[in-house]
XYZ file of C-alpha atoms in Angstrom:
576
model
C 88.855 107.937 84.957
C 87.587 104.641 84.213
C 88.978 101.218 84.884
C 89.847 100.782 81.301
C 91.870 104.113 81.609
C 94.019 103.219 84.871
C 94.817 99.734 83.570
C 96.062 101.619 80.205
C 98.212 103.619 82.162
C 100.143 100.920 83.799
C 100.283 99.185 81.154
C 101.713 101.246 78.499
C 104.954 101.901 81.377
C 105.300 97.737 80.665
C 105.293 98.408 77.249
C 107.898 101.163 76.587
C 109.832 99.754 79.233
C 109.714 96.406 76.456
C 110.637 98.900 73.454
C 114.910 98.935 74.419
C 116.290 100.309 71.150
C 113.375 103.343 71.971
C 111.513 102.947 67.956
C 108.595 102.837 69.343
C 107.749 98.959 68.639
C 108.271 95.568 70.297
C 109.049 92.511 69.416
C 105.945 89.897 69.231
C 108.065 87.144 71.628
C 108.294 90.069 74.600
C 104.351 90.824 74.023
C 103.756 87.686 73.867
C 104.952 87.053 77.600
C 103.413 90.186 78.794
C 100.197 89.145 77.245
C 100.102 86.047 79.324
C 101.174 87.471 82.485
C 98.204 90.050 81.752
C 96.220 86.823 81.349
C 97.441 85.725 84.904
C 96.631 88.702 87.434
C 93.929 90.331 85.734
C 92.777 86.733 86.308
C 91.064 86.114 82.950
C 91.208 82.762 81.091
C 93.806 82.356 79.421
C 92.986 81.647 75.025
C 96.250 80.094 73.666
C 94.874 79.374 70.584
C 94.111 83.630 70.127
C 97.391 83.917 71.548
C 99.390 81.897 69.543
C 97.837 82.866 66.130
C 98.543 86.924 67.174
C 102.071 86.759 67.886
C 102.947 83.396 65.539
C 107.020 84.375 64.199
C 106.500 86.091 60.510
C 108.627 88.726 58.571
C 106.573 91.755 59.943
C 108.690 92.522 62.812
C 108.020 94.321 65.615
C 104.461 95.981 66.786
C 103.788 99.373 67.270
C 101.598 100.191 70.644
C 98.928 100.857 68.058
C 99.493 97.377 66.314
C 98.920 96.002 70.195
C 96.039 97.751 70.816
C 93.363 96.337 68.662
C 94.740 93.034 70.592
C 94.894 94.189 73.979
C 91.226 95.527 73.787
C 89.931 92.607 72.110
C 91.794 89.879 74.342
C 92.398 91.919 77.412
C 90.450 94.638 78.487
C 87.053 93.955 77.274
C 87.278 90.762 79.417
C 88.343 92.581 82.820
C 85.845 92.383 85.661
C 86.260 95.202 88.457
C 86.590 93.309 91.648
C 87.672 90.158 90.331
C 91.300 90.884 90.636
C 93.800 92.730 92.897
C 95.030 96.065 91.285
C 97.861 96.075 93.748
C 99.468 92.650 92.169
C 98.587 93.876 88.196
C 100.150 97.061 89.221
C 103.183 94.920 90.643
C 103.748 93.513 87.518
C 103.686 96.828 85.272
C 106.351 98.621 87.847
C 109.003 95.384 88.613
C 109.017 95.676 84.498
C 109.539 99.348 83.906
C 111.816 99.836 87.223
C 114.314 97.657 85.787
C 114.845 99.764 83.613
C 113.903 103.411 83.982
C 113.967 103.647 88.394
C 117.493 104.156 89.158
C 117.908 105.192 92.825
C 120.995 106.203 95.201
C 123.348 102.751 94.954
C 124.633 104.348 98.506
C 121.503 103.374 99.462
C 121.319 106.702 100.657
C 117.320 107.036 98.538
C 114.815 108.851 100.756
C 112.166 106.659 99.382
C 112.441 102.244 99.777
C 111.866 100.237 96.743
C 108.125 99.379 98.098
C 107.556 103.134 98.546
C 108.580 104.306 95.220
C 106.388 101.785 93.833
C 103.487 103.528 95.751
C 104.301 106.718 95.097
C 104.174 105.790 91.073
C 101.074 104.329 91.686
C 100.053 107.729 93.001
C 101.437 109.191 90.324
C 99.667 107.357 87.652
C 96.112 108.395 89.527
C 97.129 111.854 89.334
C 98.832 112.154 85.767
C 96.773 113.358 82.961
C 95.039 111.689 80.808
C 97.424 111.793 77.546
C 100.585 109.910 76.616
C 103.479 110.596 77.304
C 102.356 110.546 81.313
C 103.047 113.749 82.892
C 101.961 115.124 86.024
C 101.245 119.213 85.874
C 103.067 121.126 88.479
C 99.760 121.612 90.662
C 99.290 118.148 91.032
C 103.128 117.412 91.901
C 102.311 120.354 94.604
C 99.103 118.383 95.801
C 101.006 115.445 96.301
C 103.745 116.456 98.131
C 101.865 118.586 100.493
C 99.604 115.269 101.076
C 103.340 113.353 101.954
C 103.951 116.277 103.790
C 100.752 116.769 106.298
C 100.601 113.094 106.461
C 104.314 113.762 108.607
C 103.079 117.527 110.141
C 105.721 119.172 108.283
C 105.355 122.370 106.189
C 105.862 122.043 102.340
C 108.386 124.649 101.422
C 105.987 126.189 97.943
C 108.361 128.400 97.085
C 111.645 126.012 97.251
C 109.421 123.712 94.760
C 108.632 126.370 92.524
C 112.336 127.126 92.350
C 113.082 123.324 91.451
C 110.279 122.422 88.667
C 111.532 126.643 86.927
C 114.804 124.927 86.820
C 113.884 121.602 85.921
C 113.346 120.953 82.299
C 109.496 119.753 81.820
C 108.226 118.089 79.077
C 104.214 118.070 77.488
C 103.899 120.757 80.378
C 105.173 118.333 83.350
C 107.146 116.216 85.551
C 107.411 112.504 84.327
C 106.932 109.723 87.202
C 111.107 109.327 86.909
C 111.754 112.852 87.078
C 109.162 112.783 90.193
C 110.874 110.017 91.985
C 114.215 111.656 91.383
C 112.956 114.778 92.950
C 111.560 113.056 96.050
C 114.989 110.498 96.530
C 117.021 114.013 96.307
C 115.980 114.863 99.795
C 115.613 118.525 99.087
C 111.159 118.997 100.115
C 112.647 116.186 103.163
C 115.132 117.321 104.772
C 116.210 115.803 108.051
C 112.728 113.325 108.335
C 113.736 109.959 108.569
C 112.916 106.921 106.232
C 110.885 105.182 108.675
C 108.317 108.522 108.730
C 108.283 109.341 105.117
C 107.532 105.653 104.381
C 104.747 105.827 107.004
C 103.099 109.134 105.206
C 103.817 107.515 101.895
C 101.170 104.331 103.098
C 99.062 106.806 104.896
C 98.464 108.742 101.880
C 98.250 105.918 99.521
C 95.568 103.908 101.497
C 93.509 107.239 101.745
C 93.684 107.554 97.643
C 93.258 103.879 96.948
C 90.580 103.907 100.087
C 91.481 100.137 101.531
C 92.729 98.969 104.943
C 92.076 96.800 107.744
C 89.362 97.136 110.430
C 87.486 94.541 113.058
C 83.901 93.183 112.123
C 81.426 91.825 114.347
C 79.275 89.062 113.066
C 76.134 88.073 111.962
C 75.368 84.954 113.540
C 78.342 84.197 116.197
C 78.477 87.522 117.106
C 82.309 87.209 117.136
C 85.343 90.072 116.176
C 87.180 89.468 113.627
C 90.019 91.301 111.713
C 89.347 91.842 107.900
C 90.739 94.063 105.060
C 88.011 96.536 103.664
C 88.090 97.789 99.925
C 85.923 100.875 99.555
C 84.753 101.877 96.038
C 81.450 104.334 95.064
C 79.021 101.205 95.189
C 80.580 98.949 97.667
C 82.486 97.863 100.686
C 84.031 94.658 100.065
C 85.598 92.826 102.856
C 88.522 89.824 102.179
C 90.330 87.796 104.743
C 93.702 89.352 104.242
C 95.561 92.410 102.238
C 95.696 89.693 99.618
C 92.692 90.045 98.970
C 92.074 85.777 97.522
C 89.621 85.086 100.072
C 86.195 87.441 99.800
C 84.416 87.461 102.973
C 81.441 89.253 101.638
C 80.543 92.729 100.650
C 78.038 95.934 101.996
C 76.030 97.296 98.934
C 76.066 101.131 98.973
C 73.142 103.472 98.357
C 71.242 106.377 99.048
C 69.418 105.036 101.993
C 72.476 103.635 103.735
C 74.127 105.885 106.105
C 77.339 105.736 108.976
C 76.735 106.233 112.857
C 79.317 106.636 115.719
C 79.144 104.334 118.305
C 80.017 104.469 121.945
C 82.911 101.728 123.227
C 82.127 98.347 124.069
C 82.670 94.347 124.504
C 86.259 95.884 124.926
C 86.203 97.358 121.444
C 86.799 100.593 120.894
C 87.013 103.398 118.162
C 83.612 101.722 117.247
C 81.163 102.693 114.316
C 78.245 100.958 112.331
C 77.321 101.346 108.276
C 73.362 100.488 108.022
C 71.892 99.464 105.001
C 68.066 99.182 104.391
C 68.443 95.115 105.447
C 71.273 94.982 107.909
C 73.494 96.806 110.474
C 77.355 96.189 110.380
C 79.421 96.991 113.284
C 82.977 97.834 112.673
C 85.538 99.293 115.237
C 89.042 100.977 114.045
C 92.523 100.998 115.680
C 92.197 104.565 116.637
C 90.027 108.045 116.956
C 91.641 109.102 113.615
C 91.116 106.100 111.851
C 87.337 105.463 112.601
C 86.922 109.495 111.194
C 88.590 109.040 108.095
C 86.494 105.666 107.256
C 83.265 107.482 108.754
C 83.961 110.318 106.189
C 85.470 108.231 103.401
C 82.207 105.529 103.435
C 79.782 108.864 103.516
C 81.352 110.614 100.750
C 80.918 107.314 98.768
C 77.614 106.939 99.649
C 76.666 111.275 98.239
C 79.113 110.294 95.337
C 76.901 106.782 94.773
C 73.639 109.453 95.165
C 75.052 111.909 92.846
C 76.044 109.472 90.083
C 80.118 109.789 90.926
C 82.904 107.209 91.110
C 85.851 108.293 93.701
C 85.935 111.336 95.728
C 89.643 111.310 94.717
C 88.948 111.089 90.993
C 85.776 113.638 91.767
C 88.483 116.179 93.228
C 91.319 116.075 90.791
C 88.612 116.380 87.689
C 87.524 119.846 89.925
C 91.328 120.847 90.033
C 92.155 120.366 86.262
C 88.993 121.996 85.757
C 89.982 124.948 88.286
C 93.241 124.896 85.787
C 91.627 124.911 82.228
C 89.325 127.871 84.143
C 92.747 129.857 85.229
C 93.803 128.744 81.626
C 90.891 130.343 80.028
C 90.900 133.461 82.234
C 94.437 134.069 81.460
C 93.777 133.514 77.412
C 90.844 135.710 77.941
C 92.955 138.907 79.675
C 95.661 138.185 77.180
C 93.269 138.639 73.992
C 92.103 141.622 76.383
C 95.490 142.905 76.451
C 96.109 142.157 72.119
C 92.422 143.741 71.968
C 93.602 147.087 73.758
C 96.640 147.209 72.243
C 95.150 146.959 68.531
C 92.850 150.150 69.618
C 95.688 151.634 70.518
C 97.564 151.314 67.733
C 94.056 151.852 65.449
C 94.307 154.982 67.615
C 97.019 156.143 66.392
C 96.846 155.187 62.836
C 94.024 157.467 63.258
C 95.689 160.266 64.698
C 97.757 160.406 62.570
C 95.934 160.702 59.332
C 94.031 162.785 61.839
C 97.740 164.639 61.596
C 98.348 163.954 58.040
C 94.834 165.674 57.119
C 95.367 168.825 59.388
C 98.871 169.234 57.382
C 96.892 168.720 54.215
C 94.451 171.201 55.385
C 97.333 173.664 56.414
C 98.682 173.123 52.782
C 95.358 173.627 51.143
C 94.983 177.248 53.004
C 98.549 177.773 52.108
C 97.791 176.832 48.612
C 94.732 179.224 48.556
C 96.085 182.510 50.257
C 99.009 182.270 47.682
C 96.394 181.988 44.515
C 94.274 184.726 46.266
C 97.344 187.013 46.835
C 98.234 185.957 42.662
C 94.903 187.027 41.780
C 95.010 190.072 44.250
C 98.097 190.862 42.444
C 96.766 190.512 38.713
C 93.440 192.394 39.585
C 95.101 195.598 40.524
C 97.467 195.021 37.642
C 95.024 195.097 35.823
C 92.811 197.843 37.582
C 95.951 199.965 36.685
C 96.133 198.941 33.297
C 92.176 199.703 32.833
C 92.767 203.609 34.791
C 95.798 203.817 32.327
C 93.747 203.266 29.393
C 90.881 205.017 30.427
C 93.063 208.129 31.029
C 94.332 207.759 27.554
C 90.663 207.055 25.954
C 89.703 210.099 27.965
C 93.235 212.225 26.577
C 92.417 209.979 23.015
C 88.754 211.536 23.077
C 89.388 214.623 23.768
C 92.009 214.718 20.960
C 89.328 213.146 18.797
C 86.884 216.003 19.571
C 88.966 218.458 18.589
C 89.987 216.099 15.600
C 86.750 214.025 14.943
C 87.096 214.149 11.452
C 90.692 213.881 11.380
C 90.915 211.001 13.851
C 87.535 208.998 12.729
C 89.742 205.685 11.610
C 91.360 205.787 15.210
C 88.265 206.462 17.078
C 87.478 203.033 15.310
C 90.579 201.787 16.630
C 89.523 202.804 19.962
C 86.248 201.335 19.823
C 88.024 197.526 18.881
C 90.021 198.250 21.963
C 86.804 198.532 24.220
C 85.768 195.220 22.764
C 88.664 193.473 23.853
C 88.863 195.672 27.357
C 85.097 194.091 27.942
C 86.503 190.728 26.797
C 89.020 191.201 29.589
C 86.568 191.793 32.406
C 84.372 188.807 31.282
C 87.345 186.847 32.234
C 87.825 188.675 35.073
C 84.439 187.395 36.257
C 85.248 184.454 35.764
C 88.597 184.111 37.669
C 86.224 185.313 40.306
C 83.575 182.943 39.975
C 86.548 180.084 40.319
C 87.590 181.843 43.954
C 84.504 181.374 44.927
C 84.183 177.723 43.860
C 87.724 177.127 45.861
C 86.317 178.309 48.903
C 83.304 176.151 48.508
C 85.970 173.731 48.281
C 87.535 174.934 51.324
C 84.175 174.709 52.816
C 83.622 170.655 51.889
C 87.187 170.181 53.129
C 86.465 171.643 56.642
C 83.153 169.324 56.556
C 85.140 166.682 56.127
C 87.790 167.528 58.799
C 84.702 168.145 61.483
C 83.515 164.533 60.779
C 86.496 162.868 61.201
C 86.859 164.732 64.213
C 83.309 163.357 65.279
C 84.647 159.682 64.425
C 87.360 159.940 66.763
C 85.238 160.844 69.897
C 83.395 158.348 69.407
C 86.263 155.790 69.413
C 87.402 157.915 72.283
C 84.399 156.811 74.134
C 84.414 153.130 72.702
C 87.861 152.852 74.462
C 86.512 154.223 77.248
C 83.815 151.806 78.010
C 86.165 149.010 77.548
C 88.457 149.923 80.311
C 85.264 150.137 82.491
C 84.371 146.578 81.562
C 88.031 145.851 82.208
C 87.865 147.354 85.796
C 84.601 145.519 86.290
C 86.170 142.561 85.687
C 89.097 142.728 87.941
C 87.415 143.816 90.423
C 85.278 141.150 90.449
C 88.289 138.604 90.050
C 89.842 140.507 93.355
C 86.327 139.516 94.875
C 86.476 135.650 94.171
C 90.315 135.706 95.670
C 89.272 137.062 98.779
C 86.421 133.899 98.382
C 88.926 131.617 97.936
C 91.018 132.921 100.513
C 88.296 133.155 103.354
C 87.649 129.320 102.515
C 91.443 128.287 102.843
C 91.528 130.148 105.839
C 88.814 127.799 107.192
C 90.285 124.885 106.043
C 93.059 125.920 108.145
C 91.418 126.757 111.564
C 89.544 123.143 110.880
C 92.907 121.192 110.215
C 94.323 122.718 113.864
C 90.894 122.227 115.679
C 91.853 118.199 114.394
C 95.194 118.429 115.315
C 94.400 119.916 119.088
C 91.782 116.789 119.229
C 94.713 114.156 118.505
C 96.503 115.985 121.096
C 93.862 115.248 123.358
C 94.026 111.693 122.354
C 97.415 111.134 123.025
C 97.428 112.650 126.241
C 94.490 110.976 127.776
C 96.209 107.456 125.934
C 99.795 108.419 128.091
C 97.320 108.867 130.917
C 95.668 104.989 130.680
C 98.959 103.663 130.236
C 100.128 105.080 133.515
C 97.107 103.325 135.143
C 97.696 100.361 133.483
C 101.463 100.218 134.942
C 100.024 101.047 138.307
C 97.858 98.451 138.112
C 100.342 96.004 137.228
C 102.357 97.361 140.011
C 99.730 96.506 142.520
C 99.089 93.415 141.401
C 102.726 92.291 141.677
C 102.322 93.272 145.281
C 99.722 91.633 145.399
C 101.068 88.527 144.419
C 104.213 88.872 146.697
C 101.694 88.845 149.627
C 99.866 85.834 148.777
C 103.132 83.779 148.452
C 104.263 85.042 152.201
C 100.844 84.078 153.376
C 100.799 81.042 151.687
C 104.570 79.651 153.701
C 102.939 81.192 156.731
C 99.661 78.636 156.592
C 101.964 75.914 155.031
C 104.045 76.414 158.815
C 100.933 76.363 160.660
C 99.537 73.531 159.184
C 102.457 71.084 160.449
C 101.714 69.718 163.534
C 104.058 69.764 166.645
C 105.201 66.199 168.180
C 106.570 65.999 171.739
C 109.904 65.430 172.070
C 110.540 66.413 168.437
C 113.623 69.032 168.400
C 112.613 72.306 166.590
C 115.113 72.633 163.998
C 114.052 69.348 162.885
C 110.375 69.993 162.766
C 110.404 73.273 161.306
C 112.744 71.551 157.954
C 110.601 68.445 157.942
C 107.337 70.420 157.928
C 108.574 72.728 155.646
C 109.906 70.177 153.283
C 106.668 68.271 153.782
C 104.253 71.166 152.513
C 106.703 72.633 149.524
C 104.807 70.630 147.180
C 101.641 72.115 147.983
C 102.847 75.549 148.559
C 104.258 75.290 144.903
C 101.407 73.978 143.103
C 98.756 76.507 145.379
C 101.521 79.506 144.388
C 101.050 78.130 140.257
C 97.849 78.135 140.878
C 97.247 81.594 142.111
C 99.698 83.060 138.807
């Protein structure tokens, strides 16, 4: 995320907080103010003239935010210098507008978060949101966030309470706005029982560690003095200014690959002490405490391998690796879903197939059916007919022997007989061919069963298609199993690190109770000290008087007292 980008951000809250009547446009007076207050804390010179002639009073009306835009680039943002201003006070000015109207916490004054806080925590927000308008924040990030609050105070984020609240929370473009956000956290329900005091403490803690600034002591160049300043640490640069405010630059330590961050033991009464050399200079620096002097150690080297690898924040570098880590468990989860449409269309391809596999074994079934009843017809008509044939030929045989014994009687119905031959050898010509048409049909049948075998054949192979798949399938969630246990052997590490840290700042703050023991015994003796010098000192004033004879005693011992109080006093003031 660029500069450009974050100031857009902020920016386009001022603007919709502008748009009352929610249409989408402004009118060209309000832009016209928030131009020149842009003008002011961006700290760019002001051009009236530019100014003037853009939002002059006509009959066009309102502006859209893309009727501002061609304006705010022009004017605006191509004129912004990183480092020139303070993002805290432009960010200031885009949050008092849109909290006026949008922020709306407990009027008990019962809000979880202060005013200053909530302004932080949109801040936070807006580094975290996505990168598309409206802003939203995704659920993971909200999670991030909270459990950064949340470690910040060594309490426990309750996951699955959260996950109950954003399921039941209605989320728009696929997350929380910073309003619904802010509602969530002045609710009370992830900080329950934690006082103000400590969640505005992690609040600062956490935002300091995103926007990487704070204050720490410097020794000089020449005078070799301490002195307190406020660092700014970005990719290619720690900047130093003389107060939070950030008007007064002090100077700056250029960051590269040949600059690196040492530990260094206590001295000159300075402790928590560290250096950053460069290839021209050393810079001693020295933190409030243990914890402190790590996180700038760690923060300044992970600028310096960001500067190396070509990167801007480590903060920006690790949310782009968690949306990434999303779009991946995005695209995993598309992926086993057009797995799961995939499987089901083979399925279902499957059984389209059975069942013409079905539909053809019932055709089949009819077919033979079919057949057996035209063989058992033909069966039929064939011994008809063989019995019609032995009838005949029993009467040509009974016909010829009449005709022997009446040949010349009979000659015009042996004729007769010899027609009805003809058409008897007619009759078995067709009879051939009714049999060369069986034969045909059970070629048919033949073709048919061909057919029925290939199919068959077609089906296996699908068979083993599908098969193959679901191996693939098994292969791949097995090897999905295998990266969770990665992941999970890493957290696990993570963990054991983050209690090794928290049993060193034990340490800390036992041997710190244990030096502020000595120092009240120390101050103990030397109030005993001082109780004995002032007894010594009226016994030498006493002894210094002189004794006069004939002087009474009472009278001595006043006079000489009263004659040496001065001194006693001012050797007493002396000695404090």
């Amino acid at each position: 995320m660029d500069l450009r980008a974050e100031l857009l951000k902020s920016i386009w809250y001022a603007f919709t907080a502008l748009d009352v009547e929610k249409s989408g446009k402004v009118s060209k007076s309000q832009l016209k103010v928030l131009s020149h207050n842009l003008y002011t804390v961006l700290r760019i010179p002001h051009d009236p003239v530019a100014l003037e002639e853009h939002f002059r009073d006509d009959d066009d009306g309102p502006v859209s935010s893309q009727g501002y835009m061609p304006y705010l680039n022009k004017y605006i943002l191509d004129k912004v210098e990183e480092g020139a201003f303070v993002k805290e006070n432009f960010d200031e000015l885009c949050w008092t507008l849109t909290a006026k109207k949008n922020y709306k916490p407990d009027r008990n004054g019962n809000s979880v978060v202060s005013h200053q806080d909530a302004f932080k925590l949109w801040c936070l927000f807006n580094f975290l949101s996505e990168d598309k308008y409206p802003l939203v924040m995704v659920p993971d990030e909200v999670e991030y966030l909270l459990k950064k609050i949340c470690t910040a105070m060594n309490v426990e984020l309750n996951s699955c309470e959260l996950d109950d609240y954003l399921s039941q929370e209605p989320q728009g473009q696929g997350g929380l706005t910073v309003w619904q956000f802010l509602d969530m956290v002045n609710s009370g329900r992830f900080l329950r029982g934690i006082e103000q005091e400590a969640v505005s403490m992690a609040v600062e803690e956490v935002y300091q560690e995103v926007i990487e600034d704070g204050y720490l002591w410097k020794k000089g160049q020449l005078r070799r003095n301490w002195s307190e300043r406020w660092f700014t640490l970005k990719p290619s640069v720690l900047s130093y200014y003389m107060s939070e405010e950030r008007k007064e630059k002090k100077g700056s330590i250029a960051l590269d690959k040949h600059c690196c961050v040492e530990v260094l033991p206590d001295r000159d009464g300075k402790r928590c002490m560290f250096c950053v050399k460069t290839s021209s200079r050393t810079y001693e620096m020295s933190a409030s405490d243990t914890r402190q002097r790590q996180e700038w150690t760690l923060a300044i080297q992970t600028a310096i391998r960001l500067q190396a690898e070509g990167k801007k924040s480590l903060h920006k570098d690790l949310k782009q690796k968690r949306r990434e880590q999303r779009e991946q468990r995005e695209q995993r989860k598309a992926a086993k879903e057009e797995e799961t449409q995939r499987l089901k269309q083979l399925q279902e391809e499957k059984e389209r197939k059975l069942q013409e596999l079905e539909l053809l074994k019932e055709a089949q079934r009819q077919a033979e059916l079919l057949l057996q009843e035209e063989e058992q017809r033909r069966r039929q008509q064939h011994e008809q007919m063989q019995r019609t044939l032995e009838i005949q030929l029993r009467e040509a045989e009974q016909a010829r022997a009449s005709m022997q014994a009446e040949m010349v009687l009979k000659e015009a119905e042996a004729e007769r007989q010899r027609k009805r031959i003809v058409e008897l050898e007619d009759m078995q010509g067709r009879l051939q061919e009714a049999l060369q048409q069986e034969v045909k049909a059970r070629q048919d049948e033949e073709s048919v069963r061909y057919a029925q075998a290939r199919l068959l054949a077609e089906e296996e192979e699908k068979l083993k298609q599908l098969m193959k798949l679901k191996e693939e399938q098994e292969e791949y969630i097995i090897k999905t199993q295998m990266e969770k246990q990665v992941l999970k052997q890493e957290m696990e590490n993570k963990n054991k690190c983050l209690e090794e840290a928290q049993k060193q700042l034990e340490e800390v703050r036992v041997n710190r109770q244990r030096v502020d023991q000595d120092v009240m015994a120390a101050q103990r003796k030397l109030r005993q000290a001082s109780t004995n010098v002032k007894h010594w000192n009226v016994q030498m004033n006493r002894l210094m008087h002189p004794i006069e004879p004939g002087d009474k005693r009472t009278n001595v011992s006043g006079g000489g007292f009263a004659g040496y109080q001065p001194l006693l006093l001012r050797r007493d003031s002396s000695l404090k």
